[in-house]
Short mmCIF file of C-alpha atoms in Angstrom, two decimals:
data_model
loop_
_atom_site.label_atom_id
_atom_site.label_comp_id
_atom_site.label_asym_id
_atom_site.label_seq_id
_atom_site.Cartn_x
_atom_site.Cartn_y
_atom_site.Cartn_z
CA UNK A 15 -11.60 31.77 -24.76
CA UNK A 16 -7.85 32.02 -23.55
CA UNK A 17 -6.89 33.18 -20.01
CA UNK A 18 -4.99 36.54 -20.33
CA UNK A 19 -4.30 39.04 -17.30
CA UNK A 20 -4.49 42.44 -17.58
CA UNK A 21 -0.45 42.61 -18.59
CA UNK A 22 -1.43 40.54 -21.87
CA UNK A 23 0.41 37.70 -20.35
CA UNK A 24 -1.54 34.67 -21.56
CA UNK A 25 -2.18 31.86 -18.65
CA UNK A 26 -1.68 28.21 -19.84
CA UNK A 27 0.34 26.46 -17.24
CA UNK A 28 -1.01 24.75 -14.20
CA UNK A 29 0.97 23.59 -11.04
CA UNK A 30 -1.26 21.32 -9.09
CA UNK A 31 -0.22 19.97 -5.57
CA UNK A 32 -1.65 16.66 -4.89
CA UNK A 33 -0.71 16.63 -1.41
CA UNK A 34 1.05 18.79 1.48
CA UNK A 35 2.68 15.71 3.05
CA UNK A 36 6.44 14.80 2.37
CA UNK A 37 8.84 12.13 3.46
CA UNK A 38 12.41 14.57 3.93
CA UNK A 39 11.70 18.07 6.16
CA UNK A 40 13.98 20.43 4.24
CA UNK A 41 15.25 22.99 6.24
CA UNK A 42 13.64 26.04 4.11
CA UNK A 43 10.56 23.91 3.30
CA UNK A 44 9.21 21.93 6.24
CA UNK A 45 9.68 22.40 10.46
CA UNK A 46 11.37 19.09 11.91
CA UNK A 47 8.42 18.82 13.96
CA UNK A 48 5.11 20.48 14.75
CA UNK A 49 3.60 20.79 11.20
CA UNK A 50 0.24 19.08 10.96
CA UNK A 51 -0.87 17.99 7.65
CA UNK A 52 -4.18 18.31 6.06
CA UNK A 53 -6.60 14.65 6.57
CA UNK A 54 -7.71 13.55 3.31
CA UNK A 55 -11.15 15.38 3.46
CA UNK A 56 -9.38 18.44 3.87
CA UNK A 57 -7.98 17.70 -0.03
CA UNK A 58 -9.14 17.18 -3.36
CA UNK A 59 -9.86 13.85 -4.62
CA UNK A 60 -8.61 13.08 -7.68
CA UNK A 61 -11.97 13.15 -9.29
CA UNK A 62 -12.30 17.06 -8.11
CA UNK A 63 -8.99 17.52 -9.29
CA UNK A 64 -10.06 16.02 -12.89
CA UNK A 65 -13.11 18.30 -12.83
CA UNK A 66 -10.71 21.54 -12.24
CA UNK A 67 -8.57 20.56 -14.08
CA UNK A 68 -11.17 20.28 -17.34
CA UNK A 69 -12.14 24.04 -16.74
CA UNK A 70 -8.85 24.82 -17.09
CA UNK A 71 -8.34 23.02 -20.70
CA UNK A 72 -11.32 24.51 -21.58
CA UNK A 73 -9.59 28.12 -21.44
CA UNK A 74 -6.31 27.42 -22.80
CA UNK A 75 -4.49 26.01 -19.99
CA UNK A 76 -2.04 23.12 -22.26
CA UNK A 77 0.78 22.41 -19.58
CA UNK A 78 0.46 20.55 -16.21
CA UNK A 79 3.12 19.91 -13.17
CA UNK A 80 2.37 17.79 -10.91
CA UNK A 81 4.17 18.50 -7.33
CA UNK A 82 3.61 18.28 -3.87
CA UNK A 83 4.64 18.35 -0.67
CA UNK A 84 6.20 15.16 -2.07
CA UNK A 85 3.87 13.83 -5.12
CA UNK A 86 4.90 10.60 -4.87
CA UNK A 87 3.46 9.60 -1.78
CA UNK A 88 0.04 9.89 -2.34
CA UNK A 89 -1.91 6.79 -2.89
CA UNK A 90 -2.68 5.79 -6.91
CA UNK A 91 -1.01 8.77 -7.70
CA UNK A 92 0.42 6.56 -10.51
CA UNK A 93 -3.21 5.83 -12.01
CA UNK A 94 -4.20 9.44 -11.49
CA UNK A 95 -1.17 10.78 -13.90
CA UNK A 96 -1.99 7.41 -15.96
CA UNK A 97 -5.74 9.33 -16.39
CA UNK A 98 -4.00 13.20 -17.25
CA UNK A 99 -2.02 11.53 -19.91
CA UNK A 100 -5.28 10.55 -21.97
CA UNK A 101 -6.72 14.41 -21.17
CA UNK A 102 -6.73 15.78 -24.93
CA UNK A 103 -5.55 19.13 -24.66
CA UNK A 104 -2.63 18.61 -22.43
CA UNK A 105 0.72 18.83 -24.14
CA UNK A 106 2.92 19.04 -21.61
CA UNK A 107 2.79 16.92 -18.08
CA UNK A 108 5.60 16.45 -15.79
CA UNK A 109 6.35 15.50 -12.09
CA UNK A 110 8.22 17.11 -9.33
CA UNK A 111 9.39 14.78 -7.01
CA UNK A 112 12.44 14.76 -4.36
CA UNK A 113 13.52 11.62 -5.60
CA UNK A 114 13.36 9.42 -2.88
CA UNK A 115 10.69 7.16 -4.31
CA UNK A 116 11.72 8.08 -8.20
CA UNK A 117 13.52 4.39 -8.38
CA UNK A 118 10.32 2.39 -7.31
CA UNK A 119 8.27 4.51 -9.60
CA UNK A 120 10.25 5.81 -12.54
CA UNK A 121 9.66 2.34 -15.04
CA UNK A 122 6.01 2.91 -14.51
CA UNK A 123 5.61 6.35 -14.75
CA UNK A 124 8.05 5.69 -18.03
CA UNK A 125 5.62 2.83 -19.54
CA UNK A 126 2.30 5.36 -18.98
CA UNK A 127 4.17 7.55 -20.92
CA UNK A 128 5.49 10.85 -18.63
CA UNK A 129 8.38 11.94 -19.84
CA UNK A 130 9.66 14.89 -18.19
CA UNK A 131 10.56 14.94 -14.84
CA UNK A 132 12.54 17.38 -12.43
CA UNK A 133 14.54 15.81 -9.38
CA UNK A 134 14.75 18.32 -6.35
CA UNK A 135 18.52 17.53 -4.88
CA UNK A 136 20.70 20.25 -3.13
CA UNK A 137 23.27 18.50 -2.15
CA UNK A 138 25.67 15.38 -3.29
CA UNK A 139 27.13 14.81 -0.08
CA UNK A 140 25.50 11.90 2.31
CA UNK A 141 26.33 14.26 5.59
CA UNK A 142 25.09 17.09 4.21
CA UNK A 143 22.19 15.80 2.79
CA UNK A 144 21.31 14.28 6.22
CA UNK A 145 21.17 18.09 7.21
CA UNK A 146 19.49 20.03 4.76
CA UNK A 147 16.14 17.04 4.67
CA UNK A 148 16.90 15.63 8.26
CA UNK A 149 16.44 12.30 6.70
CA UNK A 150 16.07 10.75 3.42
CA UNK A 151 18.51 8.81 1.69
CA UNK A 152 20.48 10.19 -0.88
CA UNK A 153 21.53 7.04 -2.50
CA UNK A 154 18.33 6.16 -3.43
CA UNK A 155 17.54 9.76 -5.13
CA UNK A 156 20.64 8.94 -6.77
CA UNK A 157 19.45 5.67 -7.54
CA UNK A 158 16.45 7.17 -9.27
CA UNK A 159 17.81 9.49 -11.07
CA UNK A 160 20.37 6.87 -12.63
CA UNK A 161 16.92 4.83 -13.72
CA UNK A 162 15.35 8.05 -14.93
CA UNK A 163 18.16 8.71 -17.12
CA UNK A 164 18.27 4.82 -17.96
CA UNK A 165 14.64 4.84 -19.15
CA UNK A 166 14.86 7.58 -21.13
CA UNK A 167 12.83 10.65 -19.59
CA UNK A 168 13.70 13.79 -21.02
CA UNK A 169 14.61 16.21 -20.03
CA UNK A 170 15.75 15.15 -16.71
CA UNK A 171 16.27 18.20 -14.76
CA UNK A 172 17.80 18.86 -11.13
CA UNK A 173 16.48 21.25 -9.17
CA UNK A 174 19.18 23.04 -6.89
CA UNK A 175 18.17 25.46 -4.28
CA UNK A 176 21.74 27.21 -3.38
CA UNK A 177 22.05 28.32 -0.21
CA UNK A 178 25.34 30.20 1.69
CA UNK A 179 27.68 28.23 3.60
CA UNK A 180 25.44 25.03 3.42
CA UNK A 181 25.96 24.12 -0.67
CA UNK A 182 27.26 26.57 -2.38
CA UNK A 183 30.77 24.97 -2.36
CA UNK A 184 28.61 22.12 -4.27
CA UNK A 185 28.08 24.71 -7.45
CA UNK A 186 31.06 23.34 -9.43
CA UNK A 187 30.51 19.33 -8.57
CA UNK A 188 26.40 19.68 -9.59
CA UNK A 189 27.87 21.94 -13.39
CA UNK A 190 30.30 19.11 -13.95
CA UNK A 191 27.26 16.59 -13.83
CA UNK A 192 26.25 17.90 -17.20
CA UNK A 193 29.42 16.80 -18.82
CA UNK A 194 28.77 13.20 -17.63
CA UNK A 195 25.20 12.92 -18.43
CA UNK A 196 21.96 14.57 -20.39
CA UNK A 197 20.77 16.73 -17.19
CA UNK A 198 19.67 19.81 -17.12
CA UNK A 199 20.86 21.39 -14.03
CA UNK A 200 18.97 24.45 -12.18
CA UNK A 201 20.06 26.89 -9.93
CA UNK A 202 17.59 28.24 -8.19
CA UNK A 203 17.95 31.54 -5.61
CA UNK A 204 16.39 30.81 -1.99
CA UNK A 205 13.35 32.63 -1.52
CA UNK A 206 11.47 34.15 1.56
CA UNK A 207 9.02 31.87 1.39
CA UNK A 208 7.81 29.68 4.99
CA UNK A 209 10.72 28.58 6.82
CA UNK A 210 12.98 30.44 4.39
CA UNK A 211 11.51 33.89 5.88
CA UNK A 212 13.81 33.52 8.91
CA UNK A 213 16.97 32.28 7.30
CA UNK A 214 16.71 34.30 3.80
CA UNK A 215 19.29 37.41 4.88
CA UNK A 216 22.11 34.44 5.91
CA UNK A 217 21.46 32.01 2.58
CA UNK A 218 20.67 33.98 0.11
CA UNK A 219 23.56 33.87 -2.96
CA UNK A 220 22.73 35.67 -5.93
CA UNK A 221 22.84 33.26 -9.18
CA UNK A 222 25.31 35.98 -10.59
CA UNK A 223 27.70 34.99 -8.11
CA UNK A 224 26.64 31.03 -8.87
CA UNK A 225 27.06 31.68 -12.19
CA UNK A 226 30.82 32.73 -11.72
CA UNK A 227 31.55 29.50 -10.03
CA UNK A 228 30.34 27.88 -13.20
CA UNK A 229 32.36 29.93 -15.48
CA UNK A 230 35.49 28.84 -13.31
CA UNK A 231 35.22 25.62 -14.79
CA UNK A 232 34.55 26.13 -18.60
CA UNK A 233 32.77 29.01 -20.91
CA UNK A 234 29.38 28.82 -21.09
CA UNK A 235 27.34 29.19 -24.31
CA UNK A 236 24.19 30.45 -23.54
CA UNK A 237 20.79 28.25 -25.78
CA UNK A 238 18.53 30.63 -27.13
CA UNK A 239 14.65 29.30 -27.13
CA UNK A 240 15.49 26.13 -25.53
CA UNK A 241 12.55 24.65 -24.39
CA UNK A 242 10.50 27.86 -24.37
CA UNK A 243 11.63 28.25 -20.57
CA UNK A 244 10.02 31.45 -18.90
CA UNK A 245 11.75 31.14 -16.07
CA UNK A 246 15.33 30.78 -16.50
CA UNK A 247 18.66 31.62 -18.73
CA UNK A 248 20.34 28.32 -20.27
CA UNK A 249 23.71 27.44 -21.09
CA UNK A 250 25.39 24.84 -21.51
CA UNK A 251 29.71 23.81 -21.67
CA UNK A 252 31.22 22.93 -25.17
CA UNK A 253 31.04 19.04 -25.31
CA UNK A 254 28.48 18.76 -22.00
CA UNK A 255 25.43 16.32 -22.84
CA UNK A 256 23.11 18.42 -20.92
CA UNK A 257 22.65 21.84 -19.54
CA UNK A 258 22.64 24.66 -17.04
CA UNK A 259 20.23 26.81 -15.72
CA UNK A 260 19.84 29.92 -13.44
CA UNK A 261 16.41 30.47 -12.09
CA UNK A 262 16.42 33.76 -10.29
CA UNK A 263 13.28 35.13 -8.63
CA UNK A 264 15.54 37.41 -6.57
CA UNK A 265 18.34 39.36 -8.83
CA UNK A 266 16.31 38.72 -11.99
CA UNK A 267 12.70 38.27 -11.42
CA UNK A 268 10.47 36.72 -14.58
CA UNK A 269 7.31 37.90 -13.55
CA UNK A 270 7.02 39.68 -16.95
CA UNK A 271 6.83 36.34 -18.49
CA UNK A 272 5.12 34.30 -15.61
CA UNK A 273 2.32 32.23 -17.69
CA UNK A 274 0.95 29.97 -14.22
CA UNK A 275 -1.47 29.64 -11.82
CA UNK A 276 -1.02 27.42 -8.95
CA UNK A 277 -3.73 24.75 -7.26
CA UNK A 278 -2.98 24.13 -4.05
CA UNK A 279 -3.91 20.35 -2.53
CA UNK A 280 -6.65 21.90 0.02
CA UNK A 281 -8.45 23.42 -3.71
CA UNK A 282 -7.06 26.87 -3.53
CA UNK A 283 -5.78 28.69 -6.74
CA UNK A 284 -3.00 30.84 -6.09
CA UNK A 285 -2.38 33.23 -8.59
CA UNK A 286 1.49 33.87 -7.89
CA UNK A 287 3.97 32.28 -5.36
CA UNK A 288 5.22 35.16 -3.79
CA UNK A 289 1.79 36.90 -2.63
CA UNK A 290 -1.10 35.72 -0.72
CA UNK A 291 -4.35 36.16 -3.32
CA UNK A 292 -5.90 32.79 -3.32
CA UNK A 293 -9.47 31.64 -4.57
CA UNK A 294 -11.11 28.92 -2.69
CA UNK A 295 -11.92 26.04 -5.28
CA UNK A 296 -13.44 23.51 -3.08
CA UNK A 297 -16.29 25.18 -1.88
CA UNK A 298 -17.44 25.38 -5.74
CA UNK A 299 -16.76 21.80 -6.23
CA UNK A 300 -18.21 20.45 -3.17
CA UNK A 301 -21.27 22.75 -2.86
CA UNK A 302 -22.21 23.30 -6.58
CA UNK A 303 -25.80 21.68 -7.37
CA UNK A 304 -25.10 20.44 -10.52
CA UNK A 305 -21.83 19.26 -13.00
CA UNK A 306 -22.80 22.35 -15.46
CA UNK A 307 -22.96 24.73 -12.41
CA UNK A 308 -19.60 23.38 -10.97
CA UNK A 309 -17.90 24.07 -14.19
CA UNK A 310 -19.63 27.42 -14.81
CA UNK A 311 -18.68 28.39 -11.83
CA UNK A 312 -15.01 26.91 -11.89
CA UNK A 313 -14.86 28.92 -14.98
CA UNK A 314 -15.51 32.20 -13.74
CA UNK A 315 -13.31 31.81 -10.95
CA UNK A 316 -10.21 30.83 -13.49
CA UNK A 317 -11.31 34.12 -15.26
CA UNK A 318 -11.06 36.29 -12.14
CA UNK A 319 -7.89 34.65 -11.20
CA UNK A 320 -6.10 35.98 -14.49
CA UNK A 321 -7.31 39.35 -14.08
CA UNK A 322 -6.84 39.49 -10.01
CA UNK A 323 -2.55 37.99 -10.81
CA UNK A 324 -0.16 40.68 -9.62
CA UNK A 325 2.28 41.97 -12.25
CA UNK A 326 5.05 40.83 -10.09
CA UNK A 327 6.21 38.91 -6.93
CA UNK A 328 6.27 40.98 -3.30
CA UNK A 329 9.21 39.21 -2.26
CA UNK A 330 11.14 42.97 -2.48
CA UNK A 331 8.85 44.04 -0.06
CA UNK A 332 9.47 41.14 2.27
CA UNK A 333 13.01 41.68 2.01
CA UNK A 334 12.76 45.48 3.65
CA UNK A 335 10.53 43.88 6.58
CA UNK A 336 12.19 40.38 6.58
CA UNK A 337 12.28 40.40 10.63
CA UNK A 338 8.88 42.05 11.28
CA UNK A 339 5.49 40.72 11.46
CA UNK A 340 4.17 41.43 8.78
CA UNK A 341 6.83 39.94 6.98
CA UNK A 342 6.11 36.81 8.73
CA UNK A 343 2.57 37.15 7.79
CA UNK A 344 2.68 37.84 4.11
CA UNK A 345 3.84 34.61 2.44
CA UNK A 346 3.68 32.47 5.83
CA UNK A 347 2.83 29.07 3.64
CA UNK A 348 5.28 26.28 3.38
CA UNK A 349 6.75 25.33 -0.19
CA UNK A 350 4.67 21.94 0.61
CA UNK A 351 1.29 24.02 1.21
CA UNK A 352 1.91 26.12 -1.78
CA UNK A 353 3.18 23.50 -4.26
CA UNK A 354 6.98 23.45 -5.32
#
């Protein structure tokens, strides 16, 4: 049996957060201060992740992310993506990570045999980057990336979250990266979404306009089928080892295409990152009397999930009440609670 919703989208990709915690405090991810993270009762073991994750094979589900908060800082999170990379079933398993541990890890996670691996980065300027995490060092993301590259993941892919007057002037220096080396760069439109609710209206920048800047610099030739991306339009410059990307949730929503769920670290599957339906996980784990009744019941839950996900995002409606309280209220989850 294969997980399709009622829109005859069929469901095989899996983002799993291993952990809300992360070492930088972006400013449309994480407070400074204040945020309390879950204690490690409050979030799957591995082992419960492992059992999920099963039920999920079991329907269909072939492709995996790993994210966070920051992946990378859990503990043994190297053996635990050691033990998804001997899951039969599972064709495609990559990492998320910010980068700032990617040079202590990146030979191992090499040698177990990951090989794709996105790099979230939003700006190449020390000063700047010092603003937009509030710490971090960005000469050891740079570092990592240089030893991804080096070892030979691919695709190596940037993750850019564009914002106005912070990094947009950046657009040009991150395109001309892909003449230098095999990266895949990605534009991606800030959403509403936690601590980007109160700043959306002043950062937004529509990846039209980002994809202008681009154009300033070369013509781009847009890649049919490249990589089966859902998500994004790619192009890349005549004579550029890698490529460019626009994700945009905003001016050109993919929801029509969306093939994911999303397991959140405290056990919650979320059935689409711009609205609130969630199904509690844990409890069935935890409480189930037996392994056959745990996966049963994990079963049924995946089921509902695909028919319960929403044909598209409600970030429109956010946008109309962006100031009021129930816009506050709606998607009121940091990125790091979610799962980037």
């Amino acid at each position: 049996m294969k997980l399709i919703d009622r829109y005859g989208r069929r469901i095989n990709y899996l983002r799993i957060s291993v952990t809300d915690r992360c070492n930088l405090r972006c400013i449309y991810c994480m407070p400074e201060s204040g945020i309390v993270c879950k204690r490690q009762h409050e979030i799957l073991s591995y082992e419960e992740i492992l059992k999920i994750v099963q039920v999920g094979l079991s329907l269909g589900i072939n492709k995996i992310r790993i994210t966070g908060g920051e992946p990378l800082v859990r503990k043994d999170i190297i053996k635990f993506i050691s033990t998804l990379l001997k899951l039969k079933g599972i064709y495609d398993l990559s990492l998320t990570t910010n980068g700032v541990l990617l040079s202590e890890y990146a030979k191992d996670l090499f040698m177990l045999g990951l090989r794709r691996i996105n790099i979230s980065l939003d700006t190449l300027d020390k000063e700047k980057y010092k603003i937009i995490t509030k710490t971090g060092n960005l000469d050891k993301v740079l570092e990592g990336i240089n030893k991804a590259i080096k070892f030979g993941f691919e695709p190596v892919k940037i993750n850019v979250v564009v914002m106005k007057n912070i990094n947009e002037d950046e657009v040009i220096e991150f395109a001309k990266l892909t003449f230098k080396e095999p990266l895949h760069v990605r534009f991606i439109e800030f959403m509403p979404i936690g601590q980007g609710i109160i700043s959306w209206q002043d950062k937004f920048i529509s990846n039209v306009q980002l994809k202008q800047y681009c154009e300033s610099i070369g013509e781009l030739q847009e890649i049919k089928n490249f990589s089966n991306s859902t998500t994004s339009s790619i192009y890349k410059f005549r004579n550029a080892k890698g490529t460019i990307s626009f994700i945009s949730p905003i001016s050109d929503p993919f929801c029509s295409k969306c093939c994911r769920l999303r397991l959140t670290s405290d056990g919650k599957l979320r059935l689409c990152l711009g609205s609130d339906k969630e199904i509690n996980l844990m409890q069935i784990v935890r409480n189930s009397t037996s392994e056959q009744v745990c996966f049963n019941k994990l079963r049924q839950q995946f089921l509902i999930a695909s028919y319960l996900k929403p044909k598209q995002h409600t970030f429109n409606s956010v946008f109309s009440e962006i100031f009021t309280k129930n816009a506050q209220t709606k998607i009121n989850m940091t990125m790091c609670e979610i799962g980037g």
